[in-house]
JSON list of C-alpha atoms and ligand atoms in Angstrom, two decimals:
[
{"chain": "X", "resi": 14, "resn": "MET", "atom": "CA", "xyz": [-5.91, -73.70, 4.32]},
{"chain": "X", "resi": 15, "resn": "SER", "atom": "CA", "xyz": [-4.36, -71.50, 5.74]},
{"chain": "X", "resi": 16, "resn": "MET", "atom": "CA", "xyz": [-4.12, -71.20, 9.79]},
{"chain": "X", "resi": 17, "resn": "THR", "atom": "CA", "xyz": [-6.42, -68.43, 11.15]},
{"chain": "X", "resi": 18, "resn": "LEU", "atom": "CA", "xyz": [-5.59, -67.04, 14.91]},
{"chain": "X", "resi": 19, "resn": "TYR", "atom": "CA", "xyz": [-8.17, -65.71, 17.14]},
{"chain": "X", "resi": 20, "resn": "LEU", "atom": "CA", "xyz": [-7.49, -63.15, 19.04]},
{"chain": "X", "resi": 21, "resn": "GLY", "atom": "CA", "xyz": [-9.05, -61.01, 21.84]},
{"chain": "X", "resi": 22, "resn": "THR", "atom": "CA", "xyz": [-9.14, -56.58, 21.68]},
{"chain": "X", "resi": 23, "resn": "LYS", "atom": "CA", "xyz": [-5.81, -55.78, 20.91]},
{"chain": "X", "resi": 24, "resn": "ASN", "atom": "CA", "xyz": [-5.83, -53.00, 23.18]},
{"chain": "X", "resi": 25, "resn": "TYR", "atom": "CA", "xyz": [-6.23, -55.44, 25.84]},
{"chain": "X", "resi": 26, "resn": "SER", "atom": "CA", "xyz": [-5.32, -58.76, 24.91]},
{"chain": "X", "resi": 27, "resn": "SER", "atom": "CA", "xyz": [-1.72, -59.99, 26.23]},
{"chain": "X", "resi": 28, "resn": "TRP", "atom": "CA", "xyz": [-2.07, -63.40, 25.25]},
{"chain": "X", "resi": 29, "resn": "SER", "atom": "CA", "xyz": [-3.27, -62.86, 21.92]},
{"chain": "X", "resi": 30, "resn": "LEU", "atom": "CA", "xyz": [-0.52, -60.30, 21.52]},
{"chain": "X", "resi": 31, "resn": "ARG", "atom": "CA", "xyz": [2.55, -63.02, 22.11]},
{"chain": "X", "resi": 32, "resn": "PRO", "atom": "CA", "xyz": [1.64, -65.70, 19.24]},
{"chain": "X", "resi": 33, "resn": "TRP", "atom": "CA", "xyz": [0.78, -62.91, 16.95]},
{"chain": "X", "resi": 34, "resn": "LEU", "atom": "CA", "xyz": [3.85, -61.21, 17.26]},
{"chain": "X", "resi": 35, "resn": "ALA", "atom": "CA", "xyz": [5.81, -64.57, 16.86]},
{"chain": "X", "resi": 36, "resn": "ALA", "atom": "CA", "xyz": [4.39, -65.49, 13.40]},
{"chain": "X", "resi": 37, "resn": "ARG", "atom": "CA", "xyz": [4.91, -62.35, 12.44]},
{"chain": "X", "resi": 38, "resn": "LYS", "atom": "CA", "xyz": [8.27, -62.11, 13.45]},
{"chain": "X", "resi": 39, "resn": "ALA", "atom": "CA", "xyz": [8.67, -65.42, 11.70]},
{"chain": "X", "resi": 40, "resn": "ALA", "atom": "CA", "xyz": [6.93, -64.42, 8.34]},
{"chain": "X", "resi": 41, "resn": "ILE", "atom": "CA", "xyz": [4.72, -67.11, 8.77]},
{"chain": "X", "resi": 42, "resn": "LYS", "atom": "CA", "xyz": [1.59, -66.00, 7.35]},
{"chain": "X", "resi": 43, "resn": "PHE", "atom": "CA", "xyz": [-2.36, -66.18, 9.11]},
{"chain": "X", "resi": 44, "resn": "ASP", "atom": "CA", "xyz": [-5.90, -64.71, 8.88]},
{"chain": "X", "resi": 45, "resn": "GLU", "atom": "CA", "xyz": [-6.61, -62.85, 11.94]},
{"chain": "X", "resi": 46, "resn": "ILE", "atom": "CA", "xyz": [-10.16, -62.87, 13.39]},
{"chain": "X", "resi": 47, "resn": "ILE", "atom": "CA", "xyz": [-10.86, -60.56, 16.74]},
{"chain": "X", "resi": 48, "resn": "ILE", "atom": "CA", "xyz": [-13.20, -61.36, 19.15]},
{"chain": "X", "resi": 49, "resn": "ASP", "atom": "CA", "xyz": [-13.92, -58.49, 21.12]},
{"chain": "X", "resi": 50, "resn": "PHE", "atom": "CA", "xyz": [-14.19, -58.81, 24.96]},
{"chain": "X", "resi": 51, "resn": "ASP", "atom": "CA", "xyz": [-17.19, -57.86, 26.67]},
{"chain": "X", "resi": 52, "resn": "GLN", "atom": "CA", "xyz": [-19.79, -58.30, 24.32]},
{"chain": "X", "resi": 53, "resn": "PRO", "atom": "CA", "xyz": [-23.04, -60.34, 24.56]},
{"chain": "X", "resi": 54, "resn": "ASP", "atom": "CA", "xyz": [-21.89, -62.71, 22.37]},
{"chain": "X", "resi": 55, "resn": "THR", "atom": "CA", "xyz": [-17.71, -62.62, 23.61]},
{"chain": "X", "resi": 56, "resn": "LYS", "atom": "CA", "xyz": [-18.34, -66.22, 25.26]},
{"chain": "X", "resi": 57, "resn": "SER", "atom": "CA", "xyz": [-20.68, -67.75, 22.54]},
{"chain": "X", "resi": 58, "resn": "ARG", "atom": "CA", "xyz": [-18.09, -66.91, 19.76]},
{"chain": "X", "resi": 59, "resn": "ILE", "atom": "CA", "xyz": [-14.89, -67.74, 21.69]},
{"chain": "X", "resi": 60, "resn": "LEU", "atom": "CA", "xyz": [-16.24, -71.17, 22.79]},
{"chain": "X", "resi": 61, "resn": "GLU", "atom": "CA", "xyz": [-17.46, -71.85, 19.32]},
{"chain": "X", "resi": 62, "resn": "VAL", "atom": "CA", "xyz": [-13.73, -71.89, 18.25]},
{"chain": "X", "resi": 63, "resn": "SER", "atom": "CA", "xyz": [-11.96, -72.40, 21.58]},
{"chain": "X", "resi": 64, "resn": "PRO", "atom": "CA", "xyz": [-12.33, -75.78, 24.34]},
{"chain": "X", "resi": 65, "resn": "SER", "atom": "CA", "xyz": [-10.83, -73.51, 27.07]},
{"chain": "X", "resi": 66, "resn": "GLY", "atom": "CA", "xyz": [-13.41, -70.38, 26.50]},
{"chain": "X", "resi": 67, "resn": "LYS", "atom": "CA", "xyz": [-10.00, -68.08, 26.33]},
{"chain": "X", "resi": 68, "resn": "VAL", "atom": "CA", "xyz": [-8.04, -66.84, 23.17]},
{"chain": "X", "resi": 69, "resn": "PRO", "atom": "CA", "xyz": [-5.70, -66.90, 21.48]},
{"chain": "X", "resi": 70, "resn": "VAL", "atom": "CA", "xyz": [-6.67, -69.83, 19.44]},
{"chain": "X", "resi": 71, "resn": "LEU", "atom": "CA", "xyz": [-4.82, -70.85, 16.30]},
{"chain": "X", "resi": 72, "resn": "ILE", "atom": "CA", "xyz": [-6.80, -73.43, 13.89]},
{"chain": "X", "resi": 73, "resn": "HIS", "atom": "CA", "xyz": [-4.83, -75.51, 11.00]},
{"chain": "X", "resi": 74, "resn": "LYS", "atom": "CA", "xyz": [-7.16, -77.49, 9.19]},
{"chain": "X", "resi": 75, "resn": "GLU", "atom": "CA", "xyz": [-8.50, -79.93, 12.18]},
{"chain": "X", "resi": 76, "resn": "LEU", "atom": "CA", "xyz": [-6.02, -78.87, 14.64]},
{"chain": "X", "resi": 77, "resn": "LYS", "atom": "CA", "xyz": [-6.99, -76.76, 17.36]},
{"chain": "X", "resi": 78, "resn": "ILE", "atom": "CA", "xyz": [-4.69, -75.04, 19.65]},
{"chain": "X", "resi": 79, "resn": "TRP", "atom": "CA", "xyz": [-5.50, -72.86, 22.43]},
{"chain": "X", "resi": 80, "resn": "ASP", "atom": "CA", "xyz": [-2.98, -71.53, 24.69]},
{"chain": "X", "resi": 81, "resn": "SER", "atom": "CA", "xyz": [-0.44, -68.92, 23.63]},
{"chain": "X", "resi": 82, "resn": "LEU", "atom": "CA", "xyz": [2.75, -70.63, 24.18]},
{"chain": "X", "resi": 83, "resn": "ALA", "atom": "CA", "xyz": [1.38, -73.71, 22.37]},
{"chain": "X", "resi": 84, "resn": "ILE", "atom": "CA", "xyz": [1.05, -72.16, 19.77]},
{"chain": "X", "resi": 85, "resn": "CYS", "atom": "CA", "xyz": [4.26, -70.53, 19.78]},
{"chain": "X", "resi": 86, "resn": "GLU", "atom": "CA", "xyz": [5.98, -73.65, 19.85]},
{"chain": "X", "resi": 87, "resn": "TYR", "atom": "CA", "xyz": [3.68, -74.62, 16.90]},
{"chain": "X", "resi": 88, "resn": "PHE", "atom": "CA", "xyz": [5.04, -71.95, 15.37]},
{"chain": "X", "resi": 89, "resn": "ALA", "atom": "CA", "xyz": [8.52, -72.87, 16.07]},
{"chain": "X", "resi": 90, "resn": "GLU", "atom": "CA", "xyz": [7.97, -76.26, 14.24]},
{"chain": "X", "resi": 91, "resn": "ILE", "atom": "CA", "xyz": [7.44, -74.55, 11.40]},
{"chain": "X", "resi": 92, "resn": "GLU", "atom": "CA", "xyz": [9.92, -71.84, 11.52]},
{"chain": "X", "resi": 93, "resn": "PRO", "atom": "CA", "xyz": [12.86, -73.35, 14.32]},
{"chain": "X", "resi": 94, "resn": "GLN", "atom": "CA", "xyz": [14.97, -69.92, 14.00]},
{"chain": "X", "resi": 95, "resn": "LEU", "atom": "CA", "xyz": [11.86, -68.87, 16.99]},
{"chain": "X", "resi": 96, "resn": "TRP", "atom": "CA", "xyz": [14.07, -70.44, 19.28]},
{"chain": "X", "resi": 97, "resn": "PRO", "atom": "CA", "xyz": [17.48, -69.73, 19.76]},
{"chain": "X", "resi": 98, "resn": "GLU", "atom": "CA", "xyz": [19.53, -72.40, 18.02]},
{"chain": "X", "resi": 99, "resn": "GLN", "atom": "CA", "xyz": [22.12, -73.39, 20.34]},
{"chain": "X", "resi": 100, "resn": "SER", "atom": "CA", "xyz": [20.59, -76.08, 22.55]},
{"chain": "X", "resi": 101, "resn": "ASP", "atom": "CA", "xyz": [21.72, -74.47, 26.01]},
{"chain": "X", "resi": 102, "resn": "LEU", "atom": "CA", "xyz": [20.31, -70.99, 24.92]},
{"chain": "X", "resi": 103, "resn": "ARG", "atom": "CA", "xyz": [16.68, -72.60, 24.31]},
{"chain": "X", "resi": 104, "resn": "ALA", "atom": "CA", "xyz": [16.84, -74.27, 26.87]},
{"chain": "X", "resi": 105, "resn": "ILE", "atom": "CA", "xyz": [16.86, -70.76, 29.21]},
{"chain": "X", "resi": 106, "resn": "ALA", "atom": "CA", "xyz": [14.85, -69.23, 26.50]},
{"chain": "X", "resi": 107, "resn": "ARG", "atom": "CA", "xyz": [12.14, -71.80, 27.87]},
{"chain": "X", "resi": 108, "resn": "SER", "atom": "CA", "xyz": [12.60, -71.27, 31.05]},
{"chain": "X", "resi": 109, "resn": "VAL", "atom": "CA", "xyz": [12.00, -67.49, 31.21]},
{"chain": "X", "resi": 110, "resn": "SER", "atom": "CA", "xyz": [8.89, -67.91, 28.91]},
{"chain": "X", "resi": 111, "resn": "ALA", "atom": "CA", "xyz": [7.81, -70.80, 30.75]},
{"chain": "X", "resi": 112, "resn": "GLU", "atom": "CA", "xyz": [8.07, -68.34, 34.06]},
{"chain": "X", "resi": 113, "resn": "MET", "atom": "CA", "xyz": [6.12, -65.84, 32.50]},
{"chain": "X", "resi": 114, "resn": "HIS", "atom": "CA", "xyz": [3.53, -67.95, 31.35]},
{"chain": "X", "resi": 115, "resn": "ARG", "atom": "CA", "xyz": [3.12, -69.43, 34.92]},
{"chain": "X", "resi": 116, "resn": "GLY", "atom": "CA", "xyz": [3.78, -66.61, 36.96]},
{"chain": "X", "resi": 117, "resn": "PHE", "atom": "CA", "xyz": [3.70, -62.78, 37.73]},
{"chain": "X", "resi": 118, "resn": "MET", "atom": "CA", "xyz": [-0.02, -62.25, 38.56]},
{"chain": "X", "resi": 119, "resn": "ALA", "atom": "CA", "xyz": [0.80, -59.09, 40.47]},
{"chain": "X", "resi": 120, "resn": "ILE", "atom": "CA", "xyz": [2.00, -56.94, 37.63]},
{"chain": "X", "resi": 121, "resn": "ARG", "atom": "CA", "xyz": [-0.62, -59.00, 35.91]},
{"chain": "X", "resi": 122, "resn": "ASN", "atom": "CA", "xyz": [-3.83, -57.57, 37.93]},
{"chain": "X", "resi": 123, "resn": "GLU", "atom": "CA", "xyz": [-2.18, -54.03, 38.52]},
{"chain": "X", "resi": 124, "resn": "MET", "atom": "CA", "xyz": [-1.08, -53.04, 35.31]},
{"chain": "X", "resi": 125, "resn": "GLY", "atom": "CA", "xyz": [-2.96, -54.49, 32.84]},
{"chain": "X", "resi": 126, "resn": "MET", "atom": "CA", "xyz": [-2.23, -54.76, 29.00]},
{"chain": "X", "resi": 127, "resn": "ASN", "atom": "CA", "xyz": [-3.42, -51.60, 27.68]},
{"chain": "X", "resi": 128, "resn": "VAL", "atom": "CA", "xyz": [-1.63, -49.93, 24.44]},
{"chain": "X", "resi": 129, "resn": "LYS", "atom": "CA", "xyz": [-3.55, -46.31, 24.45]},
{"chain": "X", "resi": 130, "resn": "ALA", "atom": "CA", "xyz": [-3.01, -45.87, 28.43]},
{"chain": "X", "resi": 131, "resn": "LYS", "atom": "CA", "xyz": [-0.01, -43.32, 28.64]},
{"chain": "X", "resi": 132, "resn": "HIS", "atom": "CA", "xyz": [2.03, -42.38, 31.86]},
{"chain": "X", "resi": 133, "resn": "ARG", "atom": "CA", "xyz": [-0.84, -44.17, 34.18]},
{"chain": "X", "resi": 134, "resn": "LYS", "atom": "CA", "xyz": [-0.45, -43.62, 37.58]},
{"chain": "X", "resi": 135, "resn": "VAL", "atom": "CA", "xyz": [-0.28, -46.84, 39.77]},
{"chain": "X", "resi": 136, "resn": "THR", "atom": "CA", "xyz": [0.25, -47.43, 43.32]},
{"chain": "X", "resi": 137, "resn": "LEU", "atom": "CA", "xyz": [2.21, -51.14, 43.12]},
{"chain": "X", "resi": 138, "resn": "THR", "atom": "CA", "xyz": [2.10, -53.67, 46.27]},
{"chain": "X", "resi": 139, "resn": "ASN", "atom": "CA", "xyz": [5.19, -55.49, 47.09]},
{"chain": "X", "resi": 140, "resn": "GLN", "atom": "CA", "xyz": [4.25, -58.50, 45.40]},
{"chain": "X", "resi": 141, "resn": "ALA", "atom": "CA", "xyz": [4.31, -56.05, 41.71]},
{"chain": "X", "resi": 142, "resn": "GLN", "atom": "CA", "xyz": [7.38, -54.37, 42.88]},
{"chain": "X", "resi": 143, "resn": "GLU", "atom": "CA", "xyz": [9.37, -57.75, 43.16]},
{"chain": "X", "resi": 144, "resn": "GLU", "atom": "CA", "xyz": [8.06, -58.93, 40.36]},
{"chain": "X", "resi": 145, "resn": "LEU", "atom": "CA", "xyz": [9.47, -56.06, 38.26]},
{"chain": "X", "resi": 146, "resn": "LEU", "atom": "CA", "xyz": [12.56, -56.67, 40.12]},
{"chain": "X", "resi": 147, "resn": "ARG", "atom": "CA", "xyz": [12.34, -59.87, 38.86]},
{"chain": "X", "resi": 148, "resn": "ILE", "atom": "CA", "xyz": [12.05, -59.10, 35.14]},
{"chain": "X", "resi": 149, "resn": "ASP", "atom": "CA", "xyz": [14.55, -56.49, 35.37]},
{"chain": "X", "resi": 150, "resn": "GLN", "atom": "CA", "xyz": [16.91, -59.17, 36.43]},
{"chain": "X", "resi": 151, "resn": "ILE", "atom": "CA", "xyz": [16.45, -61.46, 33.76]},
{"chain": "X", "resi": 152, "resn": "TRP", "atom": "CA", "xyz": [16.40, -59.13, 31.28]},
{"chain": "X", "resi": 153, "resn": "THR", "atom": "CA", "xyz": [19.53, -57.36, 32.69]},
{"chain": "X", "resi": 154, "resn": "GLY", "atom": "CA", "xyz": [21.14, -61.06, 32.64]},
{"chain": "X", "resi": 155, "resn": "LEU", "atom": "CA", "xyz": [20.41, -61.58, 29.15]},
{"chain": "X", "resi": 156, "resn": "ARG", "atom": "CA", "xyz": [20.96, -58.04, 27.30]},
{"chain": "X", "resi": 157, "resn": "GLN", "atom": "CA", "xyz": [24.56, -58.55, 29.48]},
{"chain": "X", "resi": 158, "resn": "GLN", "atom": "CA", "xyz": [25.29, -61.71, 28.30]},
{"chain": "X", "resi": 159, "resn": "TYR", "atom": "CA", "xyz": [23.87, -61.67, 24.57]},
{"chain": "X", "resi": 160, "resn": "HIS", "atom": "CA", "xyz": [24.56, -57.68, 23.97]},
{"chain": "X", "resi": 161, "resn": "ALA", "atom": "CA", "xyz": [26.94, -58.27, 20.59]},
{"chain": "X", "resi": 162, "resn": "GLN", "atom": "CA", "xyz": [24.56, -60.68, 19.11]},
{"chain": "X", "resi": 163, "resn": "GLY", "atom": "CA", "xyz": [21.66, -58.06, 19.13]},
{"chain": "X", "resi": 164, "resn": "ASN", "atom": "CA", "xyz": [19.23, -55.86, 20.82]},
{"chain": "X", "resi": 165, "resn": "TRP", "atom": "CA", "xyz": [16.58, -58.58, 22.04]},
{"chain": "X", "resi": 166, "resn": "LEU", "atom": "CA", "xyz": [17.00, -60.75, 24.90]},
{"chain": "X", "resi": 167, "resn": "PHE", "atom": "CA", "xyz": [18.89, -62.99, 23.11]},
{"chain": "X", "resi": 168, "resn": "GLY", "atom": "CA", "xyz": [20.60, -61.35, 20.35]},
{"chain": "X", "resi": 169, "resn": "LYS", "atom": "CA", "xyz": [18.08, -62.31, 17.91]},
{"chain": "X", "resi": 170, "resn": "PHE", "atom": "CA", "xyz": [14.74, -62.16, 18.22]},
{"chain": "X", "resi": 171, "resn": "SER", "atom": "CA", "xyz": [12.86, -65.33, 20.01]},
{"chain": "X", "resi": 172, "resn": "ILE", "atom": "CA", "xyz": [9.78, -66.60, 21.48]},
{"chain": "X", "resi": 173, "resn": "ALA", "atom": "CA", "xyz": [11.22, -65.45, 24.66]},
{"chain": "X", "resi": 174, "resn": "ASP", "atom": "CA", "xyz": [11.08, -61.83, 23.32]},
{"chain": "X", "resi": 175, "resn": "ALA", "atom": "CA", "xyz": [7.26, -62.68, 22.23]},
{"chain": "X", "resi": 176, "resn": "MET", "atom": "CA", "xyz": [6.67, -63.93, 26.09]},
{"chain": "X", "resi": 177, "resn": "PHE", "atom": "CA", "xyz": [7.72, -60.36, 27.89]},
{"chain": "X", "resi": 178, "resn": "ALA", "atom": "CA", "xyz": [6.28, -58.02, 24.84]},
{"chain": "X", "resi": 179, "resn": "PRO", "atom": "CA", "xyz": [3.23, -57.16, 26.93]},
{"chain": "X", "resi": 180, "resn": "VAL", "atom": "CA", "xyz": [5.31, -55.96, 30.16]},
{"chain": "X", "resi": 181, "resn": "VAL", "atom": "CA", "xyz": [7.02, -53.62, 27.28]},
{"chain": "X", "resi": 182, "resn": "ILE", "atom": "CA", "xyz": [3.46, -52.36, 26.78]},
{"chain": "X", "resi": 183, "resn": "ARG", "atom": "CA", "xyz": [2.57, -52.30, 30.37]},
{"chain": "X", "resi": 184, "resn": "LEU", "atom": "CA", "xyz": [6.17, -50.73, 31.38]},
{"chain": "X", "resi": 185, "resn": "LYS", "atom": "CA", "xyz": [4.57, -47.84, 28.48]},
{"chain": "X", "resi": 186, "resn": "ALA", "atom": "CA", "xyz": [1.19, -47.60, 29.77]},
{"chain": "X", "resi": 187, "resn": "TYR", "atom": "CA", "xyz": [1.97, -47.09, 33.73]},
{"chain": "X", "resi": 188, "resn": "THR", "atom": "CA", "xyz": [4.67, -44.76, 35.61]},
{"chain": "X", "resi": 189, "resn": "VAL", "atom": "CA", "xyz": [7.01, -47.08, 37.14]},
{"chain": "X", "resi": 190, "resn": "LYS", "atom": "CA", "xyz": [10.73, -47.27, 37.96]},
{"chain": "X", "resi": 191, "resn": "THR", "atom": "CA", "xyz": [12.42, -48.98, 35.51]},
{"chain": "X", "resi": 192, "resn": "SER", "atom": "CA", "xyz": [16.04, -49.50, 34.85]},
{"chain": "X", "resi": 193, "resn": "PRO", "atom": "CA", "xyz": [17.72, -48.04, 32.04]},
{"chain": "X", "resi": 194, "resn": "THR", "atom": "CA", "xyz": [18.35, -51.74, 30.54]},
{"chain": "X", "resi": 195, "resn": "MET", "atom": "CA", "xyz": [14.83, -52.32, 30.64]},
{"chain": "X", "resi": 196, "resn": "GLN", "atom": "CA", "xyz": [14.01, -49.23, 29.24]},
{"chain": "X", "resi": 197, "resn": "ALA", "atom": "CA", "xyz": [16.45, -49.82, 26.47]},
{"chain": "X", "resi": 198, "resn": "TYR", "atom": "CA", "xyz": [14.65, -52.92, 25.48]},
{"chain": "X", "resi": 199, "resn": "VAL", "atom": "CA", "xyz": [11.51, -51.69, 25.79]},
{"chain": "X", "resi": 200, "resn": "GLU", "atom": "CA", "xyz": [12.70, -49.05, 22.62]},
{"chain": "X", "resi": 201, "resn": "THR", "atom": "CA", "xyz": [13.49, -52.42, 20.66]},
{"chain": "X", "resi": 202, "resn": "PHE", "atom": "CA", "xyz": [9.94, -53.11, 20.84]},
{"chain": "X", "resi": 203, "resn": "TYR", "atom": "CA", "xyz": [8.31, -49.34, 19.74]},
{"chain": "X", "resi": 204, "resn": "ASN", "atom": "CA", "xyz": [11.64, -49.66, 17.05]},
{"chain": "X", "resi": 205, "resn": "ASP", "atom": "CA", "xyz": [10.46, -52.82, 15.37]},
{"chain": "X", "resi": 206, "resn": "SER", "atom": "CA", "xyz": [7.80, -52.85, 12.88]},
{"chain": "X", "resi": 207, "resn": "ALA", "atom": "CA", "xyz": [6.17, -56.03, 13.64]},
{"chain": "X", "resi": 208, "resn": "PHE", "atom": "CA", "xyz": [5.53, -54.61, 17.12]},
{"chain": "X", "resi": 209, "resn": "LEU", "atom": "CA", "xyz": [4.13, -51.21, 15.87]},
{"chain": "X", "resi": 210, "resn": "GLU", "atom": "CA", "xyz": [1.61, -53.17, 13.60]},
{"chain": "X", "resi": 211, "resn": "TRP", "atom": "CA", "xyz": [0.13, -54.51, 16.40]},
{"chain": "X", "resi": 212, "resn": "ILE", "atom": "CA", "xyz": [0.54, -50.79, 18.50]},
{"chain": "X", "resi": 213, "resn": "ASN", "atom": "CA", "xyz": [-1.38, -49.39, 15.69]},
{"chain": "X", "resi": 214, "resn": "ASP", "atom": "CA", "xyz": [-4.12, -51.77, 15.29]},
{"chain": "X", "resi": 215, "resn": "ALA", "atom": "CA", "xyz": [-4.55, -51.42, 19.00]},
{"chain": "X", "resi": 216, "resn": "GLU", "atom": "CA", "xyz": [-4.95, -48.03, 19.00]},
{"chain": "X", "resi": 217, "resn": "GLN", "atom": "CA", "xyz": [-7.58, -47.71, 16.42]},
{"chain": "X", "resi": 218, "resn": "ASP", "atom": "CA", "xyz": [-9.81, -49.72, 18.93]},
{"chain": "X", "resi": 219, "resn": "THR", "atom": "CA", "xyz": [-12.41, -47.84, 20.31]},
{"chain": "X", "resi": 220, "resn": "LEU", "atom": "CA", "xyz": [-13.72, -50.39, 22.67]},
{"chain": "X", "resi": 221, "resn": "ILE", "atom": "CA", "xyz": [-13.18, -49.46, 26.33]},
{"chain": "X", "resi": 222, "resn": "VAL", "atom": "CA", "xyz": [-13.60, -52.15, 28.45]},
{"chain": "X", "resi": 223, "resn": "PRO", "atom": "CA", "xyz": [-13.69, -50.91, 32.37]},
{"chain": "X", "resi": 224, "resn": "ARG", "atom": "CA", "xyz": [-12.68, -54.38, 33.84]},
{"chain": "X", "resi": 225, "resn": "LEU", "atom": "CA", "xyz": [-9.36, -54.21, 32.44]},
{"chain": "X", "resi": 226, "resn": "GLU", "atom": "CA", "xyz": [-8.79, -50.29, 32.95]},
{"chain": "X", "resi": 227, "resn": "CYS", "atom": "CA", "xyz": [-5.98, -49.62, 35.66]},
{"chain": "X", "resi": 228, "resn": "GLY", "atom": "CA", "xyz": [-4.39, -46.56, 37.19]},
{"chain": "X", "resi": 229, "resn": "GLN", "atom": "CA", "xyz": [-4.82, -42.83, 37.16]},
{"chain": "X", "resi": 230, "resn": "VAL", "atom": "CA", "xyz": [-4.32, -40.39, 34.24]},
{"chain": "N", "resi": 298, "resn": "GSH", "atom": "N1", "xyz": [-3.21, -69.53, 29.69]},
{"chain": "N", "resi": 298, "resn": "GSH", "atom": "C1", "xyz": [-4.08, -69.19, 28.02]},
{"chain": "N", "resi": 298, "resn": "GSH", "atom": "C2", "xyz": [-4.40, -67.75, 28.71]},
{"chain": "N", "resi": 298, "resn": "GSH", "atom": "C3", "xyz": [-5.05, -66.87, 27.79]},
{"chain": "N", "resi": 298, "resn": "GSH", "atom": "C4", "xyz": [-6.22, -65.89, 28.23]},
{"chain": "N", "resi": 298, "resn": "GSH", "atom": "O1", "xyz": [-6.59, -66.02, 29.60]},
{"chain": "N", "resi": 298, "resn": "GSH", "atom": "N2", "xyz": [-7.24, -65.50, 27.72]},
{"chain": "N", "resi": 298, "resn": "GSH", "atom": "C5", "xyz": [-8.12, -64.09, 27.86]},
{"chain": "N", "resi": 298, "resn": "GSH", "atom": "C6", "xyz": [-7.95, -62.63, 27.30]},
{"chain": "N", "resi": 298, "resn": "GSH", "atom": "S1", "xyz": [-5.94, -62.18, 27.00]},
{"chain": "N", "resi": 298, "resn": "GSH", "atom": "C7", "xyz": [-9.18, -64.73, 27.89]},
{"chain": "N", "resi": 298, "resn": "GSH", "atom": "O2", "xyz": [-9.52, -65.14, 26.90]},
{"chain": "N", "resi": 298, "resn": "GSH", "atom": "N3", "xyz": [-10.38, -64.18, 28.19]},
{"chain": "N", "resi": 298, "resn": "GSH", "atom": "C8", "xyz": [-11.55, -64.45, 28.03]},
{"chain": "N", "resi": 298, "resn": "GSH", "atom": "C9", "xyz": [-12.34, -62.67, 28.11]},
{"chain": "N", "resi": 298, "resn": "GSH", "atom": "O3", "xyz": [-12.22, -62.35, 28.92]},
{"chain": "N", "resi": 298, "resn": "GSH", "atom": "O4", "xyz": [-14.02, -62.96, 27.59]},
{"chain": "N", "resi": 298, "resn": "GSH", "atom": "C10", "xyz": [-2.81, -68.85, 26.95]},
{"chain": "N", "resi": 298, "resn": "GSH", "atom": "O5", "xyz": [-1.73, -68.70, 27.45]},
{"chain": "N", "resi": 298, "resn": "GSH", "atom": "O6", "xyz": [-3.16, -68.40, 26.00]}
]
């Protein structure tokens, strides 16, 4: 029996993108089922598969995994190259992944992931601006150290990149100040065929969820 990844609406579901991209980049096969947000049956459909009432959820035989980072970790057990090979780099990659997973609340609220939004204007709070600076610090620091090994945070693609993928989409969607390193890292994603597969799927979404729309057109 193959693995099934349950996802939210691709245009908006930042948590779903992370494990989806990790699996695609590692060539792990899975079926995907999308549960669109804000439909009359959304809550019941998610609860049928997810104990937390949230997506993403991975179902593999009897096993259910209901958290994006836990699903990424499961994929890394199948394909260990999803984390850097060196143990100290793995520890740093896990640190920045966990930082992303638990934080950056202002960015999430004020710049919701929205693939179809382009150059929207947002007025960010100080907290969101500070969070963007912290992301710049993480990306720039890692890119400076590992640029010789490739264009991802640690040179080769890792789960750390998957965790930041929704931020990349936000930087395309909203007109905010970014550094040259941030812009170059955004372009790395927009030149990647796996990431573009998600972008193309999301562009086809016709569902508009007003509570998830941010910024001025
Ligand atoms: N910490 C969880 C967060 C999952 C989460 O918040 N998922 C949102 C969508 S991206 C959700 O399922 N929301 C239900 C809804 O909007 O109906 C994870 O890492 O997977």
